[in-house]
Amino acid sequence: MKKIFLFFFGLFISLSAYSQSQDVITEILESSEATFGQVCYISAVMQSLVTEDTTYDEAIQAVYQNGQLPTITESAQPIPLIDAAYLFSFMWNIKGGLMYKITNGSPRYVFKQFQADRILPNDAEPKQIVSGIEIMRMYTACEKKYGNQIFAQ
């Protein structure tokens, strides 16, 4: 009897954790403007800097403490495409071109590298604000292009 109770309790806990992650992804997909909190959450969770039950503010703090964000930013602030690309660049080991390597992956050259690798369209603007769907599309494109590489740490 005790084993059955523990089994169902474990099942309930794991389904609750999965539900949290699913709710966050749904919220991101429904956003008309992706935010710093959402992108930092994706980046921090994928790098195992935080757990899936973390808030956006905690994810921003973790990314900042890891040196991937120059300043603490309001979690609800819309994120420019250049900043989203920069945050995503920490998730994978990106080979990059000469300027990317010389500048140690500065936001400008991360953006240009993502355009060269067809993660972003050539007509994308660095300060452009995109929807949550576009952020998830960008994440998927990165996963396809760089997914076989080891996560950057």
Short mmCIF file of N, CA, C and O in Angstrom, two decimals, residues 75-128:
data_model
loop_
_atom_site.label_atom_id
_atom_site.label_comp_id
_atom_site.label_asym_id
_atom_site.label_seq_id
_atom_site.Cartn_x
_atom_site.Cartn_y
_atom_site.Cartn_z
N SER A 75 11.88 42.21 -16.16
CA SER A 75 11.49 40.97 -16.83
C SER A 75 10.40 41.17 -17.88
O SER A 75 10.34 40.44 -18.86
N ALA A 76 9.56 42.17 -17.72
CA ALA A 76 8.47 42.41 -18.66
C ALA A 76 8.87 43.30 -19.84
O ALA A 76 8.07 43.53 -20.75
N GLN A 77 10.11 43.78 -19.85
CA GLN A 77 10.57 44.65 -20.93
C GLN A 77 10.73 43.85 -22.22
O GLN A 77 11.35 42.79 -22.22
N PRO A 78 10.17 44.34 -23.33
CA PRO A 78 10.35 43.65 -24.61
C PRO A 78 11.83 43.54 -24.97
O PRO A 78 12.60 44.47 -24.72
N ILE A 79 12.22 42.42 -25.54
CA ILE A 79 13.64 42.17 -25.83
C ILE A 79 13.93 42.40 -27.31
O ILE A 79 13.24 41.86 -28.17
N PRO A 80 14.93 43.23 -27.61
CA PRO A 80 15.34 43.39 -29.01
C PRO A 80 15.97 42.09 -29.53
O PRO A 80 16.55 41.31 -28.77
N LEU A 81 15.87 41.88 -30.81
CA LEU A 81 16.37 40.66 -31.43
C LEU A 81 17.86 40.45 -31.19
O LEU A 81 18.31 39.32 -30.98
N ILE A 82 18.64 41.53 -31.18
CA ILE A 82 20.08 41.40 -30.95
C ILE A 82 20.37 40.85 -29.56
O ILE A 82 21.27 40.03 -29.39
N ASP A 83 19.59 41.26 -28.55
CA ASP A 83 19.80 40.76 -27.19
C ASP A 83 19.35 39.30 -27.06
O ASP A 83 19.98 38.52 -26.35
N ALA A 84 18.28 38.94 -27.75
CA ALA A 84 17.83 37.55 -27.74
C ALA A 84 18.89 36.65 -28.38
O ALA A 84 19.22 35.58 -27.84
N ALA A 85 19.44 37.09 -29.49
CA ALA A 85 20.50 36.31 -30.15
C ALA A 85 21.71 36.17 -29.24
O ALA A 85 22.29 35.08 -29.13
N TYR A 86 22.07 37.25 -28.58
CA TYR A 86 23.23 37.22 -27.67
C TYR A 86 23.01 36.24 -26.53
O TYR A 86 23.88 35.43 -26.21
N LEU A 87 21.83 36.27 -25.92
CA LEU A 87 21.53 35.34 -24.83
C LEU A 87 21.51 33.89 -25.32
O LEU A 87 22.00 32.99 -24.66
N PHE A 88 20.95 33.66 -26.50
CA PHE A 88 20.93 32.31 -27.06
C PHE A 88 22.33 31.81 -27.40
O PHE A 88 22.58 30.62 -27.37
N SER A 89 23.24 32.72 -27.71
CA SER A 89 24.59 32.30 -28.10
C SER A 89 25.33 31.60 -26.97
O SER A 89 26.25 30.83 -27.22
N PHE A 90 24.94 31.85 -25.73
CA PHE A 90 25.60 31.20 -24.60
C PHE A 90 25.17 29.75 -24.43
O PHE A 90 25.79 29.00 -23.67
N MET A 91 24.14 29.36 -25.11
CA MET A 91 23.60 28.01 -24.95
C MET A 91 24.36 26.96 -25.77
O MET A 91 24.27 25.78 -25.46
N TRP A 92 25.05 27.40 -26.80
CA TRP A 92 25.76 26.47 -27.66
C TRP A 92 27.17 26.98 -27.95
O TRP A 92 27.44 28.17 -27.86
N ASN A 93 28.06 26.07 -28.32
CA ASN A 93 29.39 26.46 -28.80
C ASN A 93 29.27 26.79 -30.27
O ASN A 93 29.20 25.90 -31.11
N ILE A 94 29.26 28.06 -30.58
CA ILE A 94 29.10 28.52 -31.95
C ILE A 94 30.48 28.80 -32.51
O ILE A 94 31.27 29.52 -31.91
N LYS A 95 30.77 28.22 -33.65
CA LYS A 95 32.11 28.38 -34.25
C LYS A 95 32.34 29.84 -34.64
O LYS A 95 33.28 30.45 -34.20
N GLY A 96 31.50 30.40 -35.47
CA GLY A 96 31.59 31.81 -35.83
C GLY A 96 32.71 32.16 -36.77
O GLY A 96 33.65 31.39 -36.97
N GLY A 97 32.59 33.35 -37.35
CA GLY A 97 33.60 33.86 -38.26
C GLY A 97 34.71 34.61 -37.53
O GLY A 97 34.77 34.61 -36.30
N LEU A 98 35.54 35.27 -38.30
CA LEU A 98 36.71 35.96 -37.75
C LEU A 98 36.33 37.03 -36.74
O LEU A 98 36.86 37.06 -35.63
N MET A 99 35.42 37.93 -37.10
CA MET A 99 35.04 39.02 -36.19
C MET A 99 34.33 38.48 -34.95
O MET A 99 34.49 39.02 -33.85
N TYR A 100 33.57 37.42 -35.11
CA TYR A 100 32.91 36.78 -33.97
C TYR A 100 33.97 36.31 -32.98
O TYR A 100 33.84 36.52 -31.78
N LYS A 101 35.03 35.69 -33.51
CA LYS A 101 36.09 35.17 -32.64
C LYS A 101 36.93 36.29 -32.03
O LYS A 101 37.27 36.25 -30.85
N ILE A 102 37.25 37.30 -32.82
CA ILE A 102 38.07 38.42 -32.32
C ILE A 102 37.36 39.15 -31.19
O ILE A 102 37.99 39.53 -30.21
N THR A 103 36.06 39.34 -31.31
CA THR A 103 35.30 40.09 -30.31
C THR A 103 34.72 39.19 -29.21
O THR A 103 33.93 39.67 -28.40
N ASN A 104 35.12 37.93 -29.20
CA ASN A 104 34.58 36.96 -28.23
C ASN A 104 33.07 36.91 -28.23
O ASN A 104 32.42 36.84 -27.19
N GLY A 105 32.49 36.97 -29.42
CA GLY A 105 31.04 36.85 -29.55
C GLY A 105 30.28 38.06 -29.05
O GLY A 105 29.32 37.92 -28.30
N SER A 106 30.69 39.27 -29.48
CA SER A 106 29.95 40.47 -29.08
C SER A 106 28.54 40.40 -29.68
O SER A 106 28.33 39.72 -30.68
N PRO A 107 27.57 41.09 -29.07
CA PRO A 107 26.20 41.02 -29.57
C PRO A 107 26.07 41.32 -31.07
O PRO A 107 25.34 40.64 -31.78
N ARG A 108 26.81 42.30 -31.56
CA ARG A 108 26.73 42.65 -32.98
C ARG A 108 27.13 41.48 -33.86
O ARG A 108 26.46 41.16 -34.84
N TYR A 109 28.22 40.81 -33.51
CA TYR A 109 28.71 39.72 -34.35
C TYR A 109 27.97 38.41 -34.10
O TYR A 109 27.93 37.55 -34.98
N VAL A 110 27.38 38.25 -32.94
CA VAL A 110 26.48 37.11 -32.74
C VAL A 110 25.28 37.27 -33.68
O VAL A 110 24.88 36.33 -34.36
N PHE A 111 24.73 38.49 -33.73
CA PHE A 111 23.60 38.77 -34.60
C PHE A 111 23.96 38.47 -36.06
O PHE A 111 23.22 37.80 -36.77
N LYS A 112 25.11 38.96 -36.50
CA LYS A 112 25.55 38.73 -37.88
C LYS A 112 25.81 37.24 -38.13
O LYS A 112 25.53 36.74 -39.21
N GLN A 113 26.36 36.54 -37.12
CA GLN A 113 26.60 35.10 -37.28
C GLN A 113 25.29 34.35 -37.40
O GLN A 113 25.16 33.43 -38.20
N PHE A 114 24.30 34.75 -36.63
CA PHE A 114 22.98 34.10 -36.72
C PHE A 114 22.35 34.36 -38.09
O PHE A 114 21.67 33.49 -38.61
N GLN A 115 22.60 35.54 -38.66
CA GLN A 115 22.11 35.78 -40.01
C GLN A 115 22.86 34.92 -41.02
O GLN A 115 22.25 34.33 -41.91
N ALA A 116 24.17 34.81 -40.89
CA ALA A 116 24.97 33.98 -41.81
C ALA A 116 24.58 32.51 -41.71
O ALA A 116 24.59 31.80 -42.72
N ASP A 117 24.23 32.06 -40.51
CA ASP A 117 23.84 30.66 -40.31
C ASP A 117 22.36 30.43 -40.57
O ASP A 117 21.85 29.33 -40.34
N ARG A 118 21.66 31.46 -41.03
CA ARG A 118 20.24 31.40 -41.38
C ARG A 118 19.33 31.11 -40.17
O ARG A 118 18.27 30.55 -40.32
N ILE A 119 19.81 31.49 -39.01
CA ILE A 119 18.96 31.43 -37.81
C ILE A 119 18.00 32.62 -37.87
O ILE A 119 16.83 32.49 -37.54
N LEU A 120 18.53 33.76 -38.30
CA LEU A 120 17.74 34.97 -38.49
C LEU A 120 17.73 35.34 -39.96
O LEU A 120 18.72 35.11 -40.66
N PRO A 121 16.64 35.94 -40.44
CA PRO A 121 16.62 36.37 -41.84
C PRO A 121 17.59 37.53 -42.07
O PRO A 121 17.90 38.29 -41.14
N ASN A 122 18.08 37.65 -43.28
CA ASN A 122 19.04 38.71 -43.61
C ASN A 122 18.47 40.11 -43.43
O ASN A 122 19.21 41.05 -43.21
N ASP A 123 17.16 40.26 -43.55
CA ASP A 123 16.56 41.59 -43.42
C ASP A 123 16.13 41.90 -41.98
O ASP A 123 15.51 42.92 -41.71
N ALA A 124 16.48 41.04 -41.02
CA ALA A 124 16.14 41.28 -39.62
C ALA A 124 16.92 42.49 -39.10
O ALA A 124 18.08 42.68 -39.44
N GLU A 125 16.27 43.27 -38.28
CA GLU A 125 16.88 44.45 -37.69
C GLU A 125 17.28 44.15 -36.24
O GLU A 125 16.49 43.55 -35.50
N PRO A 126 18.46 44.58 -35.80
CA PRO A 126 18.92 44.28 -34.43
C PRO A 126 17.97 44.77 -33.34
O PRO A 126 17.78 44.08 -32.34
N LYS A 127 17.37 45.93 -33.50
CA LYS A 127 16.50 46.50 -32.46
C LYS A 127 15.04 46.05 -32.59
O LYS A 127 14.19 46.47 -31.83
N GLN A 128 14.77 45.18 -33.56
CA GLN A 128 13.42 44.69 -33.81
C GLN A 128 12.90 43.89 -32.60
O GLN A 128 13.61 43.08 -32.03
#
